[in-house]
């Protein structure tokens, strides 16, 4: 959206970038997370106050939240905006939200307060939307998916590949243990599994690497262009995460015509419904084995999934479709 002409968006868009500068893994320390969060908070407050002083009050402030300790930053930003009578949108971009909202943890208390402080809370999946609606009512809760600029991706529906691809942080929460176990149990003849992404320390150790079957390769981190190149050549993408929000890697797979096997977490069931992919329960090795057996043995099923997913991503998750919904939200009174 930042790269889009203002007339295409329909609003002037100013971004305060408080994103993490380093890839986080399951093993990132609490001290590092706190220090990173404090830096983010200072960036956000400076950006908001600079905007107010130089250009006046904005029509809306849209806060993207990744949960956890970042909720402290988000809540402070929302409270400042509320005090200045600025409309706010809290966009929940992480999984586990229904469980967090229902428990008495510190994270749960922070999240409930943030949702109550925001003018509107956006969810990226149906379970989160229902939980937020129960907390603040349907008028202050909306659901809006992520989007992708589909025209930037060249779809490849004709593939002769025997490579399965995982893309993401190589760690426990991404279901790597279950994936390796399922792949080893199935042992599909002539197939290879490539794990693309930064590994947590445990998964980069010689001890763990020595346990891998010869058909599994830890590729390590790659640039975005390299990942897309891998994706357009792979037979399918597999993402067995324990938790997700709305994984863009699945949108990219759909836009490139890459079949997907993934777990039923976050928005994934909605993304892959109606035959756009295969969805299995998280942490369920037998179910993952069964799904992998289908996609490794039935090219006609892979082709059908890819075509359905490509049509779905263009109709539902394209940039113009979702940006139009953003514009209406931001300009609402």
Coordinates of C-alpha atoms in Angstrom, one line a residue, residues 7-329:
X7 CA -5.3 8.4 -5.7
X8 CA -5.5 4.6 -5.9
X9 CA -5.8 4.2 -2.1
X10 CA -8.1 7.2 -1.8
X11 CA -6.4 8.5 1.4
X12 CA -3.0 10.0 2.3
X13 CA -1.2 7.2 4.0
X14 CA 1.7 7.9 6.5
X15 CA 3.5 4.9 8.1
X16 CA 5.3 4.7 11.4
X17 CA 7.5 1.6 11.0
X18 CA 8.1 0.0 14.3
X19 CA 8.8 -3.5 12.9
X20 CA 11.5 -5.7 14.4
X21 CA 14.9 -5.3 12.7
X22 CA 15.9 -9.0 13.4
X23 CA 14.1 -12.2 12.7
X24 CA 12.5 -13.5 16.0
X25 CA 12.4 -17.3 16.8
X26 CA 11.0 -19.4 19.6
X27 CA 14.4 -19.0 21.3
X28 CA 14.5 -15.2 21.3
X29 CA 15.1 -14.1 24.9
X30 CA 12.7 -12.1 27.0
X31 CA 15.3 -9.4 27.5
X32 CA 15.7 -9.0 23.8
X33 CA 11.9 -8.8 23.3
X34 CA 11.6 -6.1 26.0
X35 CA 14.4 -4.0 24.6
X36 CA 13.0 -4.3 21.1
X37 CA 9.5 -3.4 22.4
X38 CA 10.8 -0.2 24.2
X39 CA 12.5 0.8 21.0
X40 CA 9.3 0.2 19.1
X41 CA 7.3 2.3 21.6
X42 CA 9.6 5.3 21.3
X43 CA 9.4 5.1 17.5
X44 CA 5.6 5.0 17.6
X45 CA 5.2 7.8 20.0
X46 CA 7.7 10.0 18.2
X47 CA 5.9 9.3 14.9
X48 CA 2.5 10.0 16.3
X49 CA 3.5 13.3 18.0
X50 CA 5.5 14.5 15.0
X51 CA 2.5 13.9 12.8
X52 CA 0.1 15.7 15.1
X53 CA 2.5 18.7 15.4
X54 CA 3.3 19.1 11.7
X55 CA 0.2 18.1 9.9
X56 CA -2.7 18.2 12.4
X57 CA -5.0 15.5 13.6
X58 CA -5.3 12.5 11.2
X59 CA -8.6 11.0 10.3
X60 CA -7.6 7.6 11.7
X61 CA -4.7 5.8 13.3
X62 CA -4.4 2.2 12.3
X63 CA -2.4 0.1 14.8
X64 CA -1.1 -3.3 13.7
X65 CA -0.7 -5.6 16.7
X66 CA 1.5 -8.7 16.9
X67 CA 0.3 -9.4 20.5
X68 CA 2.5 -10.5 23.4
X69 CA 4.6 -7.7 25.0
X70 CA 3.9 -5.5 21.9
X71 CA 0.4 -5.0 23.4
X72 CA 1.9 -2.5 25.9
X73 CA 3.1 -0.4 22.9
X74 CA -0.2 -0.8 21.2
X75 CA -2.3 0.2 24.3
X76 CA -0.2 3.3 24.9
X77 CA -0.6 4.4 21.3
X78 CA -4.4 3.8 21.4
X79 CA -4.7 5.6 24.7
X80 CA -2.8 8.7 23.4
X81 CA -5.0 8.8 20.3
X82 CA -8.2 8.4 22.3
X83 CA -7.1 11.3 24.5
X84 CA -6.7 13.4 21.4
X85 CA -10.1 12.3 20.0
X86 CA -8.6 10.5 17.0
X87 CA -10.5 7.4 15.6
X88 CA -8.4 4.3 16.0
X89 CA -8.3 0.8 14.4
X90 CA -6.7 -2.0 16.3
X91 CA -5.7 -4.8 13.8
X92 CA -5.0 -8.1 15.4
X93 CA -2.5 -9.9 13.2
X94 CA -1.7 -12.9 15.4
X95 CA -3.2 -16.3 16.3
X96 CA -4.5 -17.5 19.7
X97 CA -6.6 -14.4 20.2
X98 CA -9.8 -16.2 21.5
X99 CA -7.7 -18.1 24.0
X100 CA -5.9 -15.0 25.1
X101 CA -9.1 -12.9 25.5
X102 CA -10.7 -15.6 27.7
X103 CA -7.8 -16.2 30.1
X104 CA -6.6 -14.1 33.1
X105 CA -3.0 -13.7 32.1
X106 CA -1.3 -10.4 31.8
X107 CA -1.4 -10.7 28.0
X108 CA -5.2 -11.3 28.3
X109 CA -5.8 -8.2 30.4
X110 CA -3.7 -6.1 28.1
X111 CA -5.5 -7.4 25.0
X112 CA -9.0 -6.8 26.5
X113 CA -8.1 -3.3 27.5
X114 CA -6.6 -2.5 24.1
X115 CA -9.8 -3.9 22.3
X116 CA -12.0 -1.7 24.6
X117 CA -9.8 1.3 24.0
X118 CA -9.9 1.1 20.2
X119 CA -12.7 2.6 18.1
X120 CA -12.8 -0.6 16.0
X121 CA -11.0 -3.9 16.2
X122 CA -10.1 -5.7 13.0
X123 CA -9.7 -9.5 13.0
X124 CA -8.2 -11.7 10.3
X125 CA -10.1 -14.9 11.1
X126 CA -13.6 -15.8 12.1
X127 CA -12.8 -17.2 15.7
X128 CA -11.0 -14.0 16.6
X129 CA -13.9 -11.9 15.1
X130 CA -16.4 -13.8 17.3
X131 CA -14.4 -13.4 20.4
X132 CA -13.9 -9.6 19.9
X133 CA -17.6 -9.2 19.0
X134 CA -18.5 -10.9 22.3
X135 CA -16.3 -8.4 24.2
X136 CA -17.2 -5.1 22.6
X137 CA -20.2 -5.8 20.3
X138 CA -20.6 -6.3 16.6
X139 CA -20.5 -2.5 15.8
X140 CA -16.9 -2.2 17.0
X141 CA -15.7 -5.4 15.5
X142 CA -15.0 -6.2 11.8
X143 CA -13.2 -8.9 9.9
X144 CA -10.8 -8.1 7.1
X145 CA -8.2 -10.4 5.5
X146 CA -4.7 -9.7 4.4
X147 CA -4.1 -9.0 0.7
X148 CA -1.5 -9.6 -2.0
X149 CA -0.7 -7.7 -5.2
X150 CA -1.6 -10.7 -7.3
X151 CA -0.4 -9.1 -10.6
X152 CA 3.2 -9.2 -9.3
X153 CA 3.2 -13.0 -9.2
X154 CA 3.4 -15.3 -12.2
X155 CA 1.3 -18.4 -11.7
X156 CA 2.7 -21.7 -12.8
X157 CA 0.0 -24.4 -13.1
X158 CA 2.1 -26.8 -15.1
X159 CA 4.7 -28.4 -12.9
X160 CA 6.8 -31.6 -13.0
X161 CA 8.3 -31.5 -9.6
X162 CA 8.9 -33.9 -6.7
X163 CA 10.0 -31.2 -4.2
X164 CA 7.9 -30.3 -1.1
X165 CA 8.6 -26.8 0.3
X166 CA 8.4 -25.4 3.8
X167 CA 8.9 -21.6 4.2
X168 CA 9.2 -19.9 7.6
X169 CA 11.2 -19.9 10.8
X170 CA 12.5 -23.4 11.3
X171 CA 11.4 -24.0 14.9
X172 CA 9.0 -26.0 17.1
X173 CA 6.0 -23.6 16.8
X174 CA 6.1 -23.9 13.0
X175 CA 5.5 -27.7 13.4
X176 CA 8.9 -28.7 12.2
X177 CA 9.1 -31.7 14.5
X178 CA 5.8 -33.0 13.2
X179 CA 6.7 -32.3 9.6
X180 CA 10.0 -34.2 9.9
X181 CA 8.3 -37.1 11.6
X182 CA 5.5 -37.3 9.1
X183 CA 7.9 -37.0 6.1
X184 CA 10.2 -39.7 7.6
X185 CA 7.2 -42.0 8.3
X186 CA 5.8 -41.6 4.7
X187 CA 9.2 -41.7 3.0
X188 CA 7.8 -40.8 -0.4
X189 CA 10.0 -42.4 -3.1
X190 CA 12.0 -39.9 -5.2
X191 CA 10.7 -36.8 -3.3
X192 CA 12.7 -34.2 -1.4
X193 CA 11.6 -31.8 1.4
X194 CA 13.3 -28.3 1.5
X195 CA 13.1 -26.3 4.7
X196 CA 13.6 -22.6 3.7
X197 CA 14.0 -20.1 6.5
X198 CA 16.1 -19.1 9.5
X199 CA 16.6 -22.0 11.9
X200 CA 16.4 -21.7 15.7
X201 CA 19.6 -22.7 17.4
X202 CA 18.4 -26.2 18.2
X203 CA 17.5 -26.8 14.5
X204 CA 20.8 -25.6 13.2
X205 CA 22.8 -27.9 15.5
X206 CA 24.8 -30.8 14.1
X207 CA 23.0 -33.1 16.5
X208 CA 19.5 -32.3 15.1
X209 CA 20.7 -32.1 11.5
X210 CA 22.3 -35.6 11.9
X211 CA 18.8 -37.0 12.6
X212 CA 17.4 -35.9 9.3
X213 CA 16.6 -38.3 6.5
X214 CA 18.7 -37.8 3.3
X215 CA 15.6 -36.5 1.5
X216 CA 15.3 -33.5 3.9
X217 CA 17.4 -30.4 3.4
X218 CA 17.7 -27.4 5.7
X219 CA 18.2 -24.6 3.1
X220 CA 18.4 -21.7 5.6
X221 CA 17.3 -18.1 5.0
X222 CA 16.7 -16.8 1.5
X223 CA 15.7 -13.5 0.0
X224 CA 12.0 -12.9 -0.9
X225 CA 12.7 -13.3 -4.6
X226 CA 14.6 -16.5 -4.0
X227 CA 11.7 -17.9 -1.9
X228 CA 9.2 -17.1 -4.7
X229 CA 11.5 -18.7 -7.3
X230 CA 11.6 -21.8 -5.1
X231 CA 7.8 -21.7 -4.7
X232 CA 7.1 -21.5 -8.4
X233 CA 9.1 -24.7 -9.0
X234 CA 8.0 -26.8 -6.0
X235 CA 5.2 -29.4 -6.2
X236 CA 3.5 -28.0 -3.1
X237 CA 4.0 -25.9 0.1
X238 CA 3.5 -27.4 3.5
X239 CA 3.0 -25.2 6.6
X240 CA 2.2 -27.3 9.7
X241 CA 2.3 -24.4 12.2
X242 CA 0.9 -24.7 15.8
X243 CA -0.4 -21.1 15.5
X244 CA -0.7 -18.5 12.8
X245 CA -2.6 -15.4 12.1
X246 CA -3.0 -14.8 8.4
X247 CA 0.2 -16.2 6.8
X248 CA 1.2 -14.3 3.7
X249 CA 3.3 -17.2 2.5
X250 CA 0.0 -19.0 1.8
X251 CA -1.3 -16.1 -0.2
X252 CA 1.9 -16.1 -2.2
X253 CA 1.6 -19.8 -2.8
X254 CA -2.0 -19.4 -4.0
X255 CA -0.9 -16.5 -6.3
X256 CA 1.9 -18.6 -7.8
X257 CA -0.3 -21.7 -8.4
X258 CA 1.4 -23.7 -5.6
X259 CA -0.8 -26.3 -3.8
X260 CA -0.8 -26.0 0.0
X261 CA -1.0 -28.3 2.9
X262 CA -1.4 -26.5 6.2
X263 CA -2.8 -26.7 9.7
X264 CA -6.3 -25.5 10.8
X265 CA -5.0 -22.5 12.8
X266 CA -5.8 -18.8 12.4
X267 CA -7.3 -17.8 9.1
X268 CA -6.0 -20.8 7.2
X269 CA -9.2 -22.8 7.1
X270 CA -11.0 -19.9 5.4
X271 CA -8.1 -19.3 3.0
X272 CA -8.0 -22.9 1.8
X273 CA -11.7 -23.7 1.9
X274 CA -13.7 -25.2 -1.0
X275 CA -10.8 -27.3 -2.3
X276 CA -8.1 -24.5 -2.4
X277 CA -5.8 -26.6 -0.2
X278 CA -5.7 -29.4 2.4
X279 CA -6.1 -28.5 6.0
X280 CA -5.1 -30.8 8.9
X281 CA -5.2 -30.4 12.7
X282 CA -2.0 -29.0 14.3
X283 CA 0.4 -31.4 16.0
X284 CA -1.4 -34.4 14.4
X285 CA 1.3 -36.4 12.7
X286 CA -1.0 -39.2 11.3
X287 CA -3.2 -36.6 9.7
X288 CA -0.2 -34.8 8.2
X289 CA 1.1 -38.1 6.9
X290 CA -2.2 -38.8 5.2
X291 CA -2.3 -35.3 3.6
X292 CA 1.3 -35.6 2.4
X293 CA 0.5 -39.0 0.9
X294 CA -2.4 -37.5 -1.1
X295 CA -0.3 -34.6 -2.6
X296 CA 2.7 -36.7 -3.3
X297 CA 0.7 -39.4 -5.1
X298 CA -2.0 -37.5 -6.9
X299 CA -0.9 -34.9 -9.4
X300 CA -4.5 -34.3 -10.5
X301 CA -5.4 -33.3 -7.0
X302 CA -2.5 -30.9 -6.8
X303 CA -3.6 -29.3 -10.1
X304 CA -7.2 -28.9 -8.9
X305 CA -6.1 -27.3 -5.6
X306 CA -3.7 -24.9 -7.4
X307 CA -6.4 -23.8 -9.9
X308 CA -9.0 -23.3 -7.2
X309 CA -6.5 -21.4 -5.0
X310 CA -5.4 -19.1 -7.8
X311 CA -9.0 -18.2 -8.6
X312 CA -9.8 -17.6 -4.9
X313 CA -6.8 -15.4 -4.2
X314 CA -7.6 -13.2 -7.2
X315 CA -11.3 -12.8 -6.3
X316 CA -11.0 -12.4 -2.5
X317 CA -7.4 -11.4 -1.5
X318 CA -6.3 -9.1 -4.2
X319 CA -4.9 -5.7 -3.3
X320 CA -7.7 -3.6 -4.8
X321 CA -10.5 -5.6 -3.2
X322 CA -9.1 -5.4 0.3
X323 CA -7.8 -1.8 0.0
X324 CA -11.3 -0.6 -0.9
X325 CA -12.5 -2.1 2.4
X326 CA -9.6 -0.4 4.3
X327 CA -10.6 3.0 2.7
X328 CA -14.2 2.7 3.8
X329 CA -13.1 1.8 7.3

